GROMACS .gro file of C-alpha atoms in nm:
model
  374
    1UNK     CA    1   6.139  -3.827   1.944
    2UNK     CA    2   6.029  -3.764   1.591
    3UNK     CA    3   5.662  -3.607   1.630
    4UNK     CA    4   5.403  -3.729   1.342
    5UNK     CA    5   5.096  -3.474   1.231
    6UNK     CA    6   4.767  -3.530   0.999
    7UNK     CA    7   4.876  -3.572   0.630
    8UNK     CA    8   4.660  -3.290   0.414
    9UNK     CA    9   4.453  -3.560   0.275
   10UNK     CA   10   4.339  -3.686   0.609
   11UNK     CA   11   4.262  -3.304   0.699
   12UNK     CA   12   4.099  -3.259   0.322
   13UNK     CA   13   3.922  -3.644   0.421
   14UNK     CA   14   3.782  -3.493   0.772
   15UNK     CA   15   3.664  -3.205   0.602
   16UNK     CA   16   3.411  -3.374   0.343
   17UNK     CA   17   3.312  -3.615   0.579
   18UNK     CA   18   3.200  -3.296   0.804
   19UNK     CA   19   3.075  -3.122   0.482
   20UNK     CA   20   2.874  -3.403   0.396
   21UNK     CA   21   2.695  -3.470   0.784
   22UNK     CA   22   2.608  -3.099   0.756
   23UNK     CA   23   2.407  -3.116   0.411
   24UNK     CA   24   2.259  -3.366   0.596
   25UNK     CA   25   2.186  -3.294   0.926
   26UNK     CA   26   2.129  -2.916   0.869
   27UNK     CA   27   1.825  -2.923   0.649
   28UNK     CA   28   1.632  -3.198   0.916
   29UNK     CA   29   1.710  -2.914   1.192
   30UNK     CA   30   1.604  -2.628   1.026
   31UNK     CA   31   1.291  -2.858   0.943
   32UNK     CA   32   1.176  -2.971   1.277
   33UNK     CA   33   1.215  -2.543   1.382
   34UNK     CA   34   0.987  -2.500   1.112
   35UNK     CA   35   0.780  -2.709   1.258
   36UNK     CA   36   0.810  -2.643   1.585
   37UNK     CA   37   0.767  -2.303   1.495
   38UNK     CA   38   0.436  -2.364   1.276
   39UNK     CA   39   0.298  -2.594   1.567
   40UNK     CA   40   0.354  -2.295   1.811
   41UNK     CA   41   0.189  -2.019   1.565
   42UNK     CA   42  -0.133  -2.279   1.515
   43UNK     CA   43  -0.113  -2.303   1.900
   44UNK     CA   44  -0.131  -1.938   1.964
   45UNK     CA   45  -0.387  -1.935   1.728
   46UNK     CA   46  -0.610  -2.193   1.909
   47UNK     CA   47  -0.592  -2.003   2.228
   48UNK     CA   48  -0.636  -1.680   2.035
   49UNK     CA   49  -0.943  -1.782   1.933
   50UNK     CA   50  -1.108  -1.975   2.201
   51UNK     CA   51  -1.011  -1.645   2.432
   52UNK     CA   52  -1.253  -1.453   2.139
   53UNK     CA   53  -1.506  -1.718   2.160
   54UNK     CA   54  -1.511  -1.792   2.561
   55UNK     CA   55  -1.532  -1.367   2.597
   56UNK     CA   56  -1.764  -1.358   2.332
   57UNK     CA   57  -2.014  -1.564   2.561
   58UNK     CA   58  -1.929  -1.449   2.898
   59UNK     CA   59  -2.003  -1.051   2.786
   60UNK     CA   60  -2.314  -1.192   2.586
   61UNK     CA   61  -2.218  -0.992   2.250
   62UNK     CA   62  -2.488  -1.006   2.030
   63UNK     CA   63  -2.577  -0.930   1.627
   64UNK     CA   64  -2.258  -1.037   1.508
   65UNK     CA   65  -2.352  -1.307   1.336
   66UNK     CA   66  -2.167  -1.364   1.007
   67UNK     CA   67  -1.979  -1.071   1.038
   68UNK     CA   68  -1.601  -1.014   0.993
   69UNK     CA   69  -1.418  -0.808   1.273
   70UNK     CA   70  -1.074  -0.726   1.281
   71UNK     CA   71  -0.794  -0.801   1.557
   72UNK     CA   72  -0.553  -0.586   1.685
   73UNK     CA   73  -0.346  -0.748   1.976
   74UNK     CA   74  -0.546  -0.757   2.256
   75UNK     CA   75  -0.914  -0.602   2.115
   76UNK     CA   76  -1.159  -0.677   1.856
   77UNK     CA   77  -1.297  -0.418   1.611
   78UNK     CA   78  -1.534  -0.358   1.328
   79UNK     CA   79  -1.508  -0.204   0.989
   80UNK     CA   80  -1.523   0.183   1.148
   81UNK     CA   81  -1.225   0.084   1.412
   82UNK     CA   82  -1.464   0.092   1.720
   83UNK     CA   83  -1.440  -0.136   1.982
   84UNK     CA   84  -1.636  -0.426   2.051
   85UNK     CA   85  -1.452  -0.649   2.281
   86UNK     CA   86  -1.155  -0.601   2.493
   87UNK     CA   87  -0.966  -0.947   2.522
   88UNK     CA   88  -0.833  -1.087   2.833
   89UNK     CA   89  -0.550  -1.300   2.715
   90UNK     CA   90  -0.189  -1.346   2.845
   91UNK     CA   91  -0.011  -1.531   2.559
   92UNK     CA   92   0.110  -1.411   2.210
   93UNK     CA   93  -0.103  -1.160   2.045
   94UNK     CA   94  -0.120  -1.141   1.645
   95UNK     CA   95   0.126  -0.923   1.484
   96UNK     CA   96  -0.005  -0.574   1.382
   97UNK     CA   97   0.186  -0.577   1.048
   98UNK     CA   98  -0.084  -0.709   0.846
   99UNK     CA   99  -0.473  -0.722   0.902
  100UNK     CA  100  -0.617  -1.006   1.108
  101UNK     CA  101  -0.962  -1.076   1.071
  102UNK     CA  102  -1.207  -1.297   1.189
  103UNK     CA  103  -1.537  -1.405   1.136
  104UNK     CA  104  -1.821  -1.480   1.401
  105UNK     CA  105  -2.112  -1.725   1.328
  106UNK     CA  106  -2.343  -1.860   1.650
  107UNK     CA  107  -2.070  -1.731   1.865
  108UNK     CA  108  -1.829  -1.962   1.740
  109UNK     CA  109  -1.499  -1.843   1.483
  110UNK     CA  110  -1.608  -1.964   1.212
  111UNK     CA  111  -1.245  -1.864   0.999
  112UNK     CA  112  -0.968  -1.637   1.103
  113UNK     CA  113  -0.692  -1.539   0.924
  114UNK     CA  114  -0.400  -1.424   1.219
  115UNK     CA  115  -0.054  -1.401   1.141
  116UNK     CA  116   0.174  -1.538   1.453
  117UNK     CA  117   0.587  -1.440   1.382
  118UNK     CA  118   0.651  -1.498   1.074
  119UNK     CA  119   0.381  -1.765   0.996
  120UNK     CA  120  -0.009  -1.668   0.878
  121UNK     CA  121  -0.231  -1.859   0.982
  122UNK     CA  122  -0.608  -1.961   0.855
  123UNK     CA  123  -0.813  -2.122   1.072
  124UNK     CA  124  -1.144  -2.236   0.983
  125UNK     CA  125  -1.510  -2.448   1.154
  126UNK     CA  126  -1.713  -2.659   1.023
  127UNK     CA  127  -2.031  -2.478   1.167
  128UNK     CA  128  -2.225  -2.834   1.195
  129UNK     CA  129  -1.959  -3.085   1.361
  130UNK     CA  130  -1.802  -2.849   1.540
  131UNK     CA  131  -1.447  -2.944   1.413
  132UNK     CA  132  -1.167  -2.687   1.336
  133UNK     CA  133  -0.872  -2.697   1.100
  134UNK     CA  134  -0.537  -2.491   1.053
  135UNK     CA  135  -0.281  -2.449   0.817
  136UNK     CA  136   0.044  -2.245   0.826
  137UNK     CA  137   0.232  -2.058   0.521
  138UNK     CA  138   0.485  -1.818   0.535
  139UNK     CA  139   0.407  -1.649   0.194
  140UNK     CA  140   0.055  -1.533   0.321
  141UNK     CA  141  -0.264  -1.613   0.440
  142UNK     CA  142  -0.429  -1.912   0.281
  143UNK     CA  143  -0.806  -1.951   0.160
  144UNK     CA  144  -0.849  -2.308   0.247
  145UNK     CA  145  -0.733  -2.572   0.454
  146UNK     CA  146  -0.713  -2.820   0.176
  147UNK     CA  147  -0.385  -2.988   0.166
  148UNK     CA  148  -0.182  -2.675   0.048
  149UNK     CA  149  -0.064  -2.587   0.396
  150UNK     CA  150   0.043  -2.808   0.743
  151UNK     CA  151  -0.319  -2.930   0.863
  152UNK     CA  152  -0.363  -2.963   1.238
  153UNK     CA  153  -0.731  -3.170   1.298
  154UNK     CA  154  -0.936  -3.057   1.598
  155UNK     CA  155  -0.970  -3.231   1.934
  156UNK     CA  156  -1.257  -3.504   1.961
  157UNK     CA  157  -1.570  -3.313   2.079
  158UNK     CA  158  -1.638  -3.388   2.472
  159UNK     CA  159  -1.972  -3.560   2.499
  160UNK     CA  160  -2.270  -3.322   2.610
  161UNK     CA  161  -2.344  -3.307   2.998
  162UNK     CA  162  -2.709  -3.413   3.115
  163UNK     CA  163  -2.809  -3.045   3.154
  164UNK     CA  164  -2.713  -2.940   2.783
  165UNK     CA  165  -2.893  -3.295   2.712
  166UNK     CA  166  -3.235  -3.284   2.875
  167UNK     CA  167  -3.309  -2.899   2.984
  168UNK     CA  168  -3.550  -2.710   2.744
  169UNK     CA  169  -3.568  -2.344   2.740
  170UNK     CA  170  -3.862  -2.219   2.956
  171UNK     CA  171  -3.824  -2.587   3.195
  172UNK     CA  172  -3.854  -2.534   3.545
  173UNK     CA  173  -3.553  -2.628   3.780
  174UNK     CA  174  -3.592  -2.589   4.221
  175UNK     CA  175  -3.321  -2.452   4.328
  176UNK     CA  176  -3.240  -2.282   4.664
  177UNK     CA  177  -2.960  -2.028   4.723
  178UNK     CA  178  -2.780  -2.129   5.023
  179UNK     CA  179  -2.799  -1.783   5.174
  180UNK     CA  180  -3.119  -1.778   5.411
  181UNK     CA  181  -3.010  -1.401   5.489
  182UNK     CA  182  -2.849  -1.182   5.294
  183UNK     CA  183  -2.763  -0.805   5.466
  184UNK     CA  184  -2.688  -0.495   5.199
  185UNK     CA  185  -2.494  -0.248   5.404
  186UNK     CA  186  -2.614   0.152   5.370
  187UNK     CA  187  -2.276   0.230   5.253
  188UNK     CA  188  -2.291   0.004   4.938
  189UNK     CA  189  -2.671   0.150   4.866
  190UNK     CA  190  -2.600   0.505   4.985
  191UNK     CA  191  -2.926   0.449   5.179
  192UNK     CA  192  -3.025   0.534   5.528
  193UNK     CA  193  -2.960   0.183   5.651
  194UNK     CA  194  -2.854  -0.124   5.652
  195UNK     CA  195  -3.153  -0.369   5.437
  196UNK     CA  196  -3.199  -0.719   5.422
  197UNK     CA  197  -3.346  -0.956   5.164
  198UNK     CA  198  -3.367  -1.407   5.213
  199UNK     CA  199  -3.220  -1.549   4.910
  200UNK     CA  200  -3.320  -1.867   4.972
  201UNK     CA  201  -3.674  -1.765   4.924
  202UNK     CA  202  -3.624  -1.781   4.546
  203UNK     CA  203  -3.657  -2.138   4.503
  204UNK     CA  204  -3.836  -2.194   4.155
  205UNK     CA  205  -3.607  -2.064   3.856
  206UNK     CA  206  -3.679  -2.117   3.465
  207UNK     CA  207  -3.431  -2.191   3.207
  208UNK     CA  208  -3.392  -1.874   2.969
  209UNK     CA  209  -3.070  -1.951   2.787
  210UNK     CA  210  -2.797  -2.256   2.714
  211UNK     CA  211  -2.470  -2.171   2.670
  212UNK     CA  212  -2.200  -2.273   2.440
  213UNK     CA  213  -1.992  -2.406   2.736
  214UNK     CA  214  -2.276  -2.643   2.867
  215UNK     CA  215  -2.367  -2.379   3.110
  216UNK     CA  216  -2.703  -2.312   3.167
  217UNK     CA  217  -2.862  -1.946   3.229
  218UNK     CA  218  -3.181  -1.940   3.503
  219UNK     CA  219  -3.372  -1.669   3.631
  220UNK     CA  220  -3.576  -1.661   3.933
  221UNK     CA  221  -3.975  -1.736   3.885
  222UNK     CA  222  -4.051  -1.465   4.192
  223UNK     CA  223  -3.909  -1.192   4.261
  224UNK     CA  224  -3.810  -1.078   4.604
  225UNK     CA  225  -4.050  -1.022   4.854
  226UNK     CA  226  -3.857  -0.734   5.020
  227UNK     CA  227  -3.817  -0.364   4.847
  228UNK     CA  228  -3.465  -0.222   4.776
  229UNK     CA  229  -3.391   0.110   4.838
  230UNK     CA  230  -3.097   0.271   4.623
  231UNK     CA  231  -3.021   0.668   4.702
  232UNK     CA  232  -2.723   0.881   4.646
  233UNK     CA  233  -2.539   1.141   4.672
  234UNK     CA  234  -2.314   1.167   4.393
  235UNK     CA  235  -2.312   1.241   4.021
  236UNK     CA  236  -2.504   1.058   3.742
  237UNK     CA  237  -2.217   0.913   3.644
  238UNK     CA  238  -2.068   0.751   3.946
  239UNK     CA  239  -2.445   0.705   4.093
  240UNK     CA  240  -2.522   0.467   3.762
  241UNK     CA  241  -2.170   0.299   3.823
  242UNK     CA  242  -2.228   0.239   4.203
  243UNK     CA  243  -2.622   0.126   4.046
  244UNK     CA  244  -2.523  -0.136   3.877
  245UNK     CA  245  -2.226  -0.265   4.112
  246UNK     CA  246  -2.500  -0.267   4.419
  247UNK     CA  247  -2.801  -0.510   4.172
  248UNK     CA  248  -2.472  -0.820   4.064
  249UNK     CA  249  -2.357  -0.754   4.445
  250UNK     CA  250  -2.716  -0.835   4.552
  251UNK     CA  251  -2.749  -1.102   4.243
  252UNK     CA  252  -2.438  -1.261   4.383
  253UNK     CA  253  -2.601  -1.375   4.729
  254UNK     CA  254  -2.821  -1.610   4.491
  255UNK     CA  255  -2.505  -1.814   4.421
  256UNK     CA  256  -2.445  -2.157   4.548
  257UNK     CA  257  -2.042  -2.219   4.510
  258UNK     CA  258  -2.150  -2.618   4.434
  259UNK     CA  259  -2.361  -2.503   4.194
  260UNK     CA  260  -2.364  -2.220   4.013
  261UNK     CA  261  -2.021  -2.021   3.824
  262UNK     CA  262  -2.146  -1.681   3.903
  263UNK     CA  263  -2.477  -1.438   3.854
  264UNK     CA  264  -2.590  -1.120   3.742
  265UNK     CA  265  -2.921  -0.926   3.798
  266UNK     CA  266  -3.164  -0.868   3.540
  267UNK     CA  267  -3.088  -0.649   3.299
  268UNK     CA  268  -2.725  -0.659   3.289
  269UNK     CA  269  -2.538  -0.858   2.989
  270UNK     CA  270  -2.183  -0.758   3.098
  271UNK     CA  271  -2.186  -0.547   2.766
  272UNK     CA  272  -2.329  -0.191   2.934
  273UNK     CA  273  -2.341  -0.074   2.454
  274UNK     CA  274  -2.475   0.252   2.417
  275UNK     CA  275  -2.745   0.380   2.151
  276UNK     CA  276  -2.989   0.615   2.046
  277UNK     CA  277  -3.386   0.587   2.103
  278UNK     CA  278  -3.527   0.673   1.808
  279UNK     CA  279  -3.630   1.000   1.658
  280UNK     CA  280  -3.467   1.141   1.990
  281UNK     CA  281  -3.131   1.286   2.092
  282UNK     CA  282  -3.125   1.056   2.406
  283UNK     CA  283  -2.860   0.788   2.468
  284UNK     CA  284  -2.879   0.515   2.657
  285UNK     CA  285  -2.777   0.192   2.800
  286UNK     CA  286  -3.009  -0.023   2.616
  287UNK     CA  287  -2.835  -0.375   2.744
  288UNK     CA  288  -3.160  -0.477   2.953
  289UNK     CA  289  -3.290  -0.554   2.609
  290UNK     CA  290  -3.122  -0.915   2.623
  291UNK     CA  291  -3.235  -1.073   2.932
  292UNK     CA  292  -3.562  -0.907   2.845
  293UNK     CA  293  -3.575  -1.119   2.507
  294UNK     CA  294  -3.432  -1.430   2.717
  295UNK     CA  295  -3.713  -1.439   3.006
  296UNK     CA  296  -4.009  -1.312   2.721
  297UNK     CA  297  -3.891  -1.635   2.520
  298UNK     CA  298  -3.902  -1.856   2.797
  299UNK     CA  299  -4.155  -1.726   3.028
  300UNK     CA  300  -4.405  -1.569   2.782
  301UNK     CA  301  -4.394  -1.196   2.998
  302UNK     CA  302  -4.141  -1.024   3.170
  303UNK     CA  303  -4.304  -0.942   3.481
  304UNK     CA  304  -4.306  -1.169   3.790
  305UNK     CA  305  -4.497  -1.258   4.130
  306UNK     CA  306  -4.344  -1.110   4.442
  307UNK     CA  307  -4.249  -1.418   4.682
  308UNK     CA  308  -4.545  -1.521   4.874
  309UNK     CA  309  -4.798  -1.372   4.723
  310UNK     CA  310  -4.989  -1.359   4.407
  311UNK     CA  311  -4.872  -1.014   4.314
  312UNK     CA  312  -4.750  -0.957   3.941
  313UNK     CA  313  -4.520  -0.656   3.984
  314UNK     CA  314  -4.208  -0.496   3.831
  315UNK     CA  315  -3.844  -0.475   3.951
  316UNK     CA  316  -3.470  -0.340   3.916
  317UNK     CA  317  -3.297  -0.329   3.614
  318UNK     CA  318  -2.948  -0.329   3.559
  319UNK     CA  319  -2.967  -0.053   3.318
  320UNK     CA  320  -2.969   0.306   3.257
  321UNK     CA  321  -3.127   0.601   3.098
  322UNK     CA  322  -2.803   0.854   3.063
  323UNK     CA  323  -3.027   1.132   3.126
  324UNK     CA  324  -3.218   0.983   3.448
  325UNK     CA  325  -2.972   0.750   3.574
  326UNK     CA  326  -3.211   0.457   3.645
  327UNK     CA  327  -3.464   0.222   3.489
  328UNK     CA  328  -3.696  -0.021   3.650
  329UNK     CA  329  -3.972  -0.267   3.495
  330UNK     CA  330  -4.325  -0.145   3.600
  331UNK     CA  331  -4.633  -0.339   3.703
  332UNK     CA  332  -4.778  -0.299   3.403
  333UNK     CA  333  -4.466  -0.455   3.183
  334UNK     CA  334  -4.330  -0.119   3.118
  335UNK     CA  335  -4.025   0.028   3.128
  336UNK     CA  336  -3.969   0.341   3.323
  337UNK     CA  337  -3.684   0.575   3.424
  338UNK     CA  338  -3.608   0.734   3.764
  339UNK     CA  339  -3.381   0.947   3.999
  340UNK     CA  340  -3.186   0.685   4.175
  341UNK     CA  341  -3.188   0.865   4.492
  342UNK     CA  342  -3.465   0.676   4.752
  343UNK     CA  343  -3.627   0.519   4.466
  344UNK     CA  344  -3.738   0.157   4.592
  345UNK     CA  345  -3.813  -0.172   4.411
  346UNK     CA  346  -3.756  -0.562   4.364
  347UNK     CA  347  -3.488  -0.767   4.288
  348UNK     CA  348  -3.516  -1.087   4.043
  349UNK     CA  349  -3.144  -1.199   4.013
  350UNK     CA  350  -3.008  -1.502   3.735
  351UNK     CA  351  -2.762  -1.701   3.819
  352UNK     CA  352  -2.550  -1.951   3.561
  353UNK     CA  353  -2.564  -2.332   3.660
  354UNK     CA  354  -2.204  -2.542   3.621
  355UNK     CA  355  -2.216  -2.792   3.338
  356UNK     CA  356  -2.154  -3.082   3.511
  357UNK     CA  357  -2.475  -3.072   3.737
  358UNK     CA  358  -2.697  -3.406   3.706
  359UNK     CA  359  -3.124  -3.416   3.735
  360UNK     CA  360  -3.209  -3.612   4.017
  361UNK     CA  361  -3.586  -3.603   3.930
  362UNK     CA  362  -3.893  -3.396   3.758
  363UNK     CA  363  -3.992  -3.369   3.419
  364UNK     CA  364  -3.929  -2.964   3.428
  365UNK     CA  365  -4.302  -2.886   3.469
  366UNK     CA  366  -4.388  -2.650   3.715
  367UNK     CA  367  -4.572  -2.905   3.953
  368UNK     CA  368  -4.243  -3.113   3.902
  369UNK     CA  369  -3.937  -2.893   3.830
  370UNK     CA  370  -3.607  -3.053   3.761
  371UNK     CA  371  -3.427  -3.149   4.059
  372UNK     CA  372  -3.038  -3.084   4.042
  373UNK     CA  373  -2.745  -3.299   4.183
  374UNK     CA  374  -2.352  -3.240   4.189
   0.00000   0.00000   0.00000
């Protein structure tokens, strides 16, 4: 049988047809990557910078208002390269090729320039509403989200929880730990024995601070009516480590899992910056200084009844003079440093309230403190 094949202008027909689907379809492919790719940098971005902002509260980092930082992968430095936040973040980091900056307002980002693959990105908050932009180029970073670059709006705000709502800084909430007993073994204190404080004691707290998150900071009105005893046998260094370890352990007994996201003792802002006292040589841990600022605001003094009696005295503090190893408030208001070892004092712990508590009742006076509900 006589076989038959494609004439050459079928072939030459196939060809243009082909030719012509592929000026076609090629350009709307390498479009949607583009986009894909864009929507993917802005997204890396996003979490990028609510990692920044979410660490930015959690450590309590302070004075940074309108300042610009820069980024490199997984930290966050200033102008001289040092240090001031090390980022916990599993996703895609900004590429090191080019600077990446950001700048902090009221703990928010309020623009950051952060270049993702091949794509830069700007990001930038309106510091009033609350609402975010970005844009994408692949020439460079832009100034403005204005229309030159892909815009991607912001997610509706979530409406504010009753605590953010009502609670005033200073108001008094009732609150009782669940832990009636609370036992601090000798080897966590390097003590002589076992000790024992009753968290649930500490049942009238004051607001000192709200967070960003709808969180709310309280501290304890009392503080507790048992002495703790810290001694040791170690260095400075590992004696201020196991220090402050032992004061969140103890702060951490104050916690109620249905109500509260965690604690710290007084003193401690998660941020442990060193600095100089003036006109002295001395370093030290000068970190106390924000819960100090919190509970002067809101309480009007810094010192605090023992529970049960009408005692005003001082307590722990979760900071350090480098060359004594300890500090504690005094009776007086004071601040004074001491030789950990057998040194004995108070505890008055803070603990951080979820945001999606209700109030049950009070008007957050002390004769009718705010009563909480889940």
């Amino acid at each position: 049988m006589k076989k038959e094949g494609f004439t050459l202008i079928e072939l030459l027909a196939v060809i243009v047809i082909l030719a012509v689907i592929a000026l076609i379809a090629v350009p709307v492919i390498l479009s949607l990557v583009d986009k894909s790719r864009r929507k993917a940098a802005e997204e890396s971005t996003i979490l990028y910078v609510d990692t920044i902002e979410n660490m930015l509260m959690l450590n309590n980092v302070e004075n940074t208002d309108g300042k610009t930082y820069k980024v490199k992968g997984r930290t966050v430095v200033d102008e001289n390269d040092k240090v001031v936040l090390n980022l916990e973040i599993k996703g895609d980091v900004p590429y090191n090729g080019v600077e990446n900056v950001i700048k902090i307002n009221r703990g928010f980002i309020e623009e950051a320039n952060l270049r993702f693959n091949s794509y830069y990105v700007h990001y930038e908050m309106d510091m009033e509403t609350k609402k975010f932009k970005t844009c994408t180029s692949q020439k460079g970073f832009l100034d403005k989200c204005d229309g030159t670059g892909e815009v991607r709006p912001s997610e509706p705000e979530k409406p504010k929880g009753e605590l953010e709502e009502k609670l005033k800084i200073g108001d008094y909430i009732s609150y009782i730990p669940k832990n009636t007993s609370y036992t601090i073994k000798k080897e966590d204190t390097y003590y002589s024995a076992d000790q024992t404080i009753r968290p649930s004691e500490l049942n009238l707290w004051r607001v000192i601070r709200k967070n960003v998150d709808g969180t709310v900071d309280i501290v304890s009105e009392y503080i507790s009516s048992n002495q703790i005893h810290i001694g040791t046998n170690t260095s400075k260094e590992i004696a201020y480590q196991n220090y402050i370890d032992i004061l969140n352990k103890i702060a951490s007994s104050y916690e109620t899992e249905e109500y509260t996201i965690t604690s710290r003792h007084t003193g401690y802002d998660n941020t442990q910056a060193l600095g100089v006292l003036p006109n002295t040589n001395s370093s030290l841990d000068n970190g106390y200084i924000v819960d100090m600022d919190l509970i002067k605001e809101a309480v009007g003094f810094i010192t605090a009844r023992r529970a049960g009696t009408t005692q005003y005295l001082g307590y722990w503090l979760a900071s350090r003079d480098a060359t004594t190893t300890g500090r504690v408030l005094s009776n007086s208001g004071g601040f004074t440093s001491y030789h950990l070892n057998g040194y004995c004092t108070y505890v008055r712990p803070i603990v951080v309230l979820k945001a999606d508590l209700k109030i049950l009742s009070g008007n957050g006076q002390e004769d009718a403190p705010y009563q909480l509900k889940l």
